[in-house]
PDB file of C-alpha atoms in Angstrom:
ATOM      1  CA  MET R   1     -15.602  13.606   5.436  1.00  0.00           C
ATOM      2  CA  SER R   2     -15.555   9.966   6.479  1.00  0.00           C
ATOM      3  CA  TRP R   3     -13.290   7.508   4.693  1.00  0.00           C
ATOM      4  CA  SER R   4     -16.188   5.483   3.253  1.00  0.00           C
ATOM      5  CA  LYS R   5     -17.817   8.604   1.763  1.00  0.00           C
ATOM      6  CA  LEU R   6     -14.501   9.811   0.336  1.00  0.00           C
ATOM      7  CA  LYS R   7     -13.747   6.395  -1.134  1.00  0.00           C
ATOM      8  CA  GLN R   8     -17.187   6.306  -2.721  1.00  0.00           C
ATOM      9  CA  GLN R   9     -16.669   9.730  -4.316  1.00  0.00           C
ATOM     10  CA  LEU R  10     -13.185   8.857  -5.602  1.00  0.00           C
ATOM     11  CA  GLU R  11     -14.391   5.596  -7.097  1.00  0.00           C
ATOM     12  CA  SER R  12     -17.298   7.382  -8.783  1.00  0.00           C
ATOM     13  CA  PHE R  13     -14.720   9.429 -10.714  1.00  0.00           C
ATOM     14  CA  LEU R  14     -12.818   6.347 -11.921  1.00  0.00           C
ATOM     15  CA  SER R  15     -12.624   5.802 -15.637  1.00  0.00           C
ATOM     16  CA  PRO R  16     -15.214   3.172 -16.652  1.00  0.00           C
ATOM     17  CA  SER R  17     -12.451   0.943 -18.004  1.00  0.00           C
ATOM     18  CA  LEU R  18     -10.736   0.954 -14.583  1.00  0.00           C
ATOM     19  CA  GLN R  19     -13.786   0.390 -12.379  1.00  0.00           C
ATOM     20  CA  GLY R  20     -13.350  -2.833 -10.465  1.00  0.00           C
ATOM     21  CA  LYS R  21      -9.683  -2.867 -11.392  1.00  0.00           C
ATOM     22  CA  VAL R  22      -8.462   0.111  -9.320  1.00  0.00           C
ATOM     23  CA  GLU R  23      -9.449   0.349  -5.657  1.00  0.00           C
ATOM     24  CA  TYR R  24      -8.714   2.755  -2.825  1.00  0.00           C
ATOM     25  CA  ARG R  25      -8.099   0.975   0.464  1.00  0.00           C
ATOM     26  CA  ALA R  26      -7.369   2.036   4.009  1.00  0.00           C
ATOM     27  CA  THR R  27      -6.671   0.328   7.258  1.00  0.00           C
ATOM     28  CA  GLY R  28      -7.607   1.781  10.592  1.00  0.00           C
ATOM     29  CA  TYR R  29      -6.855   0.850  14.137  1.00  0.00           C
ATOM     30  CA  ARG R  30      -9.949   1.014  16.269  1.00  0.00           C
ATOM     31  CA  TYR R  31      -8.184   0.521  19.591  1.00  0.00           C
ATOM     32  CA  LEU R  32      -5.089   2.581  18.722  1.00  0.00           C
ATOM     33  CA  PRO R  33      -6.394   6.066  17.965  1.00  0.00           C
ATOM     34  CA  ASP R  34      -2.890   7.572  17.837  1.00  0.00           C
ATOM     35  CA  LYS R  35      -1.932   5.245  14.994  1.00  0.00           C
ATOM     36  CA  ALA R  36      -2.988   6.734  11.664  1.00  0.00           C
ATOM     37  CA  GLY R  37      -3.305   3.554   9.645  1.00  0.00           C
ATOM     38  CA  ILE R  38      -2.254   3.306   6.049  1.00  0.00           C
ATOM     39  CA  CYS R  39      -3.820   3.951   2.677  1.00  0.00           C
ATOM     40  CA  TYR R  40      -2.982   2.364  -0.603  1.00  0.00           C
ATOM     41  CA  ILE R  41      -4.158   2.165  -4.153  1.00  0.00           C
ATOM     42  CA  ALA R  42      -4.667  -1.372  -5.391  1.00  0.00           C
ATOM     43  CA  VAL R  43      -4.752  -2.547  -8.988  1.00  0.00           C
ATOM     44  CA  ASP R  44      -6.289  -6.006  -9.492  1.00  0.00           C
ATOM     45  CA  LYS R  45      -6.232  -6.516  -5.694  1.00  0.00           C
ATOM     46  CA  LYS R  46      -2.455  -5.904  -5.575  1.00  0.00           C
ATOM     47  CA  ASN R  47      -1.081  -2.905  -3.634  1.00  0.00           C
ATOM     48  CA  MET R  48       0.575  -0.605  -6.163  1.00  0.00           C
ATOM     49  CA  LEU R  49       0.998   2.618  -4.194  1.00  0.00           C
ATOM     50  CA  ASN R  50       1.469   2.201  -0.469  1.00  0.00           C
ATOM     51  CA  MET R  51       1.091   5.450   1.442  1.00  0.00           C
ATOM     52  CA  ASN R  52       3.198   4.356   4.390  1.00  0.00           C
ATOM     53  CA  ASP R  53       6.258   2.421   3.324  1.00  0.00           C
ATOM     54  CA  ALA R  54       8.946   1.522   5.875  1.00  0.00           C
ATOM     55  CA  ALA R  55      11.652   1.525   3.191  1.00  0.00           C
ATOM     56  CA  THR R  56      10.969   5.126   2.117  1.00  0.00           C
ATOM     57  CA  LEU R  57      14.117   6.521   3.721  1.00  0.00           C
ATOM     58  CA  ILE R  58      16.271   3.999   1.862  1.00  0.00           C
ATOM     59  CA  LYS R  59      14.521   4.916  -1.391  1.00  0.00           C
ATOM     60  CA  TRP R  60      15.191   8.590  -0.734  1.00  0.00           C
ATOM     61  CA  TYR R  61      18.905   8.041  -0.373  1.00  0.00           C
ATOM     62  CA  THR R  62      19.221   5.815  -3.433  1.00  0.00           C
ATOM     63  CA  SER R  63      17.142   8.223  -5.524  1.00  0.00           C
ATOM     64  CA  GLU R  64      19.333  11.134  -4.534  1.00  0.00           C
ATOM     65  CA  GLN R  65      22.508   9.213  -5.303  1.00  0.00           C
ATOM     66  CA  GLU R  66      21.155   8.014  -8.659  1.00  0.00           C
ATOM     67  CA  ILE R  67      20.269  11.542  -9.691  1.00  0.00           C
ATOM     68  CA  LYS R  68      23.623  12.974  -8.623  1.00  0.00           C
ATOM     69  CA  SER R  69      25.637  10.246 -10.336  1.00  0.00           C
ATOM     70  CA  ASP R  70      23.636  10.107 -13.582  1.00  0.00           C
ATOM     71  CA  SER R  71      25.715  11.911 -16.199  1.00  0.00           C
ATOM     72  CA  SER R  72      22.944  11.652 -18.795  1.00  0.00           C
ATOM     73  CA  ILE R  73      20.744  14.153 -16.932  1.00  0.00           C
ATOM     74  CA  ASP R  74      20.931  17.380 -18.893  1.00  0.00           C
ATOM     75  CA  ILE R  75      20.782  20.318 -16.490  1.00  0.00           C
ATOM     76  CA  ARG R  76      20.785  23.829 -17.879  1.00  0.00           C
ATOM     77  CA  ILE R  77      22.835  26.186 -15.752  1.00  0.00           C
ATOM     78  CA  SER R  78      22.008  29.857 -16.075  1.00  0.00           C
ATOM     79  CA  SER R  79      24.493  32.682 -15.731  1.00  0.00           C
ATOM     80  CA  GLU R  80      22.625  33.822 -12.601  1.00  0.00           C
ATOM     81  CA  GLN R  81      23.253  30.453 -10.953  1.00  0.00           C
ATOM     82  CA  ILE R  82      26.950  30.653 -11.782  1.00  0.00           C
ATOM     83  CA  GLU R  83      27.033  34.201 -10.445  1.00  0.00           C
ATOM     84  CA  ASP R  84      25.387  33.018  -7.198  1.00  0.00           C
ATOM     85  CA  VAL R  85      28.136  30.421  -6.756  1.00  0.00           C
ATOM     86  CA  ARG R  86      30.772  33.060  -7.503  1.00  0.00           C
ATOM     87  CA  LYS R  87      29.292  35.324  -4.801  1.00  0.00           C
ATOM     88  CA  ASP R  88      29.075  32.485  -2.289  1.00  0.00           C
ATOM     89  CA  THR R  89      32.737  31.563  -2.816  1.00  0.00           C
ATOM     90  CA  ASP R  90      34.015  35.170  -2.919  1.00  0.00           C
ATOM     91  CA  GLY R  91      35.346  34.692  -6.466  1.00  0.00           C
ATOM     92  CA  LYS R  92      38.143  32.340  -5.373  1.00  0.00           C
ATOM     93  CA  ILE R  93      37.030  29.391  -7.511  1.00  0.00           C
ATOM     94  CA  PRO R  94      38.138  28.897 -11.152  1.00  0.00           C
ATOM     95  CA  GLU R  95      35.476  29.464 -13.816  1.00  0.00           C
ATOM     96  CA  ASP R  96      35.219  25.824 -14.933  1.00  0.00           C
ATOM     97  CA  ARG R  97      34.751  24.720 -11.334  1.00  0.00           C
ATOM     98  CA  LEU R  98      31.891  27.222 -10.852  1.00  0.00           C
ATOM     99  CA  ILE R  99      29.851  25.371 -13.480  1.00  0.00           C
ATOM    100  CA  VAL R 100      30.441  22.034 -11.735  1.00  0.00           C
ATOM    101  CA  ILE R 101      29.378  23.473  -8.369  1.00  0.00           C
ATOM    102  CA  ALA R 102      26.277  25.122  -9.874  1.00  0.00           C
ATOM    103  CA  ARG R 103      25.315  21.838 -11.579  1.00  0.00           C
ATOM    104  CA  SER R 104      25.778  19.951  -8.321  1.00  0.00           C
ATOM    105  CA  ARG R 105      23.541  22.429  -6.492  1.00  0.00           C
ATOM    106  CA  LYS R 106      20.868  22.140  -9.159  1.00  0.00           C
ATOM    107  CA  LEU R 107      20.991  18.332  -8.997  1.00  0.00           C
ATOM    108  CA  SER R 108      20.660  18.492  -5.208  1.00  0.00           C
ATOM    109  CA  GLU R 109      17.560  20.679  -5.579  1.00  0.00           C
ATOM    110  CA  LEU R 110      16.119  18.231  -8.107  1.00  0.00           C
ATOM    111  CA  SER R 111      16.753  15.259  -5.830  1.00  0.00           C
ATOM    112  CA  LYS R 112      15.210  17.107  -2.868  1.00  0.00           C
ATOM    113  CA  GLU R 113      12.078  17.764  -4.931  1.00  0.00           C
ATOM    114  CA  LEU R 114      11.932  14.088  -5.830  1.00  0.00           C
ATOM    115  CA  MET R 115      12.391  13.083  -2.200  1.00  0.00           C
ATOM    116  CA  ALA R 116       9.635  15.445  -1.115  1.00  0.00           C
ATOM    117  CA  ALA R 117       7.387  13.935  -3.758  1.00  0.00           C
ATOM    118  CA  GLN R 118       8.189  10.446  -2.484  1.00  0.00           C
ATOM    119  CA  ALA R 119       7.449  11.372   1.106  1.00  0.00           C
ATOM    120  CA  SER R 120       5.579   8.739   3.019  1.00  0.00           C
ATOM    121  CA  LEU R 121       1.918   9.669   3.234  1.00  0.00           C
ATOM    122  CA  SER R 122      -0.250   8.681   6.128  1.00  0.00           C
ATOM    123  CA  LYS R 123      -3.963   8.045   5.932  1.00  0.00           C
ATOM    124  CA  SER R 124      -4.707  11.603   7.018  1.00  0.00           C
ATOM    125  CA  ASN R 125      -2.459  13.031   4.283  1.00  0.00           C
ATOM    126  CA  PHE R 126      -4.164  10.831   1.712  1.00  0.00           C
ATOM    127  CA  ILE R 127      -7.544  12.093   2.849  1.00  0.00           C
ATOM    128  CA  THR R 128      -6.317  15.710   2.658  1.00  0.00           C
ATOM    129  CA  VAL R 129      -4.944  15.260  -0.872  1.00  0.00           C
ATOM    130  CA  ALA R 130      -8.047  13.361  -1.993  1.00  0.00           C
ATOM    131  CA  ASN R 131     -10.296  16.166  -0.731  1.00  0.00           C
ATOM    132  CA  GLN R 132      -8.073  18.661  -2.531  1.00  0.00           C
ATOM    133  CA  PHE R 133      -8.410  16.582  -5.712  1.00  0.00           C
ATOM    134  CA  LEU R 134     -12.197  16.572  -5.453  1.00  0.00           C
ATOM    135  CA  SER R 135     -12.336  20.354  -5.047  1.00  0.00           C
ATOM    136  CA  THR R 136      -9.849  21.454  -7.740  1.00  0.00           C
ATOM    137  CA  PRO R 137     -10.086  21.399 -11.534  1.00  0.00           C
ATOM    138  CA  ILE R 138      -8.679  18.289 -13.193  1.00  0.00           C
ATOM    139  CA  GLU R 139      -6.097  20.361 -15.132  1.00  0.00           C
ATOM    140  CA  GLU R 140      -4.503  21.551 -11.878  1.00  0.00           C
ATOM    141  CA  SER R 141      -4.259  17.979 -10.614  1.00  0.00           C
ATOM    142  CA  ILE R 142      -2.584  16.832 -13.822  1.00  0.00           C
ATOM    143  CA  GLU R 143      -0.057  19.693 -13.765  1.00  0.00           C
ATOM    144  CA  SER R 144       0.640  19.381 -10.033  1.00  0.00           C
ATOM    145  CA  LYS R 145       3.975  18.169  -8.652  1.00  0.00           C
ATOM    146  CA  ASP R 146       2.117  15.994  -6.133  1.00  0.00           C
ATOM    147  CA  ILE R 147       2.324  12.307  -7.072  1.00  0.00           C
ATOM    148  CA  LEU R 148      -1.034  11.418  -5.580  1.00  0.00           C
ATOM    149  CA  LEU R 149      -2.863  14.247  -7.368  1.00  0.00           C
ATOM    150  CA  ASN R 150      -1.292  13.102 -10.649  1.00  0.00           C
ATOM    151  CA  ILE R 151      -2.387   9.512 -10.088  1.00  0.00           C
ATOM    152  CA  LEU R 152      -5.925  10.443  -9.095  1.00  0.00           C
ATOM    153  CA  ALA R 153      -6.188  12.607 -12.217  1.00  0.00           C
ATOM    154  CA  LEU R 154      -4.829   9.885 -14.512  1.00  0.00           C
ATOM    155  CA  VAL R 155      -7.452   7.344 -13.447  1.00  0.00           C
ATOM    156  CA  ASP R 156     -10.237   9.944 -13.583  1.00  0.00           C
ATOM    157  CA  ARG R 157     -12.982   9.583 -16.191  1.00  0.00           C
ATOM    158  CA  ARG R 158     -12.810  13.317 -16.987  1.00  0.00           C
ATOM    159  CA  VAL R 159      -9.403  12.774 -18.623  1.00  0.00           C
ATOM    160  CA  GLY R 160     -10.166  11.593 -22.123  1.00  0.00           C
ATOM    161  CA  LYS R 161      -8.327   9.537 -24.702  1.00  0.00           C
ATOM    162  CA  LYS R 162      -6.917  12.533 -26.564  1.00  0.00           C
ATOM    163  CA  ARG R 163      -5.511  14.149 -23.411  1.00  0.00           C
ATOM    164  CA  ILE R 164      -3.990  10.833 -22.262  1.00  0.00           C
ATOM    165  CA  LEU R 165      -2.256  10.368 -25.618  1.00  0.00           C
ATOM    166  CA  ASN R 166      -0.974  13.973 -25.650  1.00  0.00           C
ATOM    167  CA  MET R 167       0.680  13.807 -22.234  1.00  0.00           C
ATOM    168  CA  SER R 168       3.234  11.071 -22.973  1.00  0.00           C
ATOM    169  CA  GLU R 169       6.211  13.484 -22.956  1.00  0.00           C
ATOM    170  CA  LYS R 170       5.203  15.128 -19.654  1.00  0.00           C
ATOM    171  CA  ILE R 171       4.776  11.758 -17.976  1.00  0.00           C
ATOM    172  CA  LYS R 172       8.392  10.791 -18.701  1.00  0.00           C
ATOM    173  CA  LEU R 173       9.444  13.508 -16.249  1.00  0.00           C
ATOM    174  CA  LYS R 174       7.135  12.282 -13.485  1.00  0.00           C
ATOM    175  CA  HIS R 175       7.631   9.809 -10.656  1.00  0.00           C
ATOM    176  CA  PRO R 176       7.666   6.074 -11.608  1.00  0.00           C
ATOM    177  CA  ALA R 177       4.369   5.513  -9.763  1.00  0.00           C
ATOM    178  CA  VAL R 178       2.734   8.177 -11.941  1.00  0.00           C
ATOM    179  CA  GLN R 179       4.270   6.549 -15.014  1.00  0.00           C
ATOM    180  CA  TYR R 180       2.837   3.175 -13.948  1.00  0.00           C
ATOM    181  CA  PHE R 181      -0.687   4.550 -13.635  1.00  0.00           C
ATOM    182  CA  TYR R 182      -0.272   6.383 -16.952  1.00  0.00           C
ATOM    183  CA  GLU R 183       0.665   3.099 -18.663  1.00  0.00           C
ATOM    184  CA  LEU R 184      -2.293   1.407 -16.952  1.00  0.00           C
ATOM    185  CA  ARG R 185      -4.686   4.050 -18.264  1.00  0.00           C
ATOM    186  CA  LEU R 186      -3.025   4.099 -21.676  1.00  0.00           C
ATOM    187  CA  GLY R 187      -3.644   0.351 -21.924  1.00  0.00           C
ATOM    188  CA  THR R 188      -7.383   0.913 -21.548  1.00  0.00           C
ATOM    189  CA  VAL R 189      -7.635   3.707 -24.117  1.00  0.00           C
TER     190      VAL R 189
END
């Protein structure tokens, strides 16, 4: 599907209160076919979610370090995870240290998930995710771990006032970009 047709379909699903406020934009390079171009979502003509950010790698590192050093993150460690660490270390590590190692592994997994979610998207990836959004039920897009699917679902007219108000707790666990678009939509409800 061409970009203009896709953009038209996405904007037809925008909540009426966000029409004219939220835009989908893309740049293309006519004479550089190997260059993918970039996509972004603009709010009031200001780029809010850039799909190709040069500083992404720096953000990944700082996000990982913030997660690992944040002592307020409550991670539940199961006995199976502790047992996995015990097996990996041949039982030579003291019991209290096993919990620390298991917690560290779990935090690393969490930060890797966050980094994968923050991955820089090119125009072609945006088009792929947007087509996926248009062909899947809105509930799947809301529950997805994909940032872009979450954002597209939040600005969608099929998500009503009651559902927006009921998802406040889930949104706290999502990426800051998703939280921004949630607050934007919540402001129009």
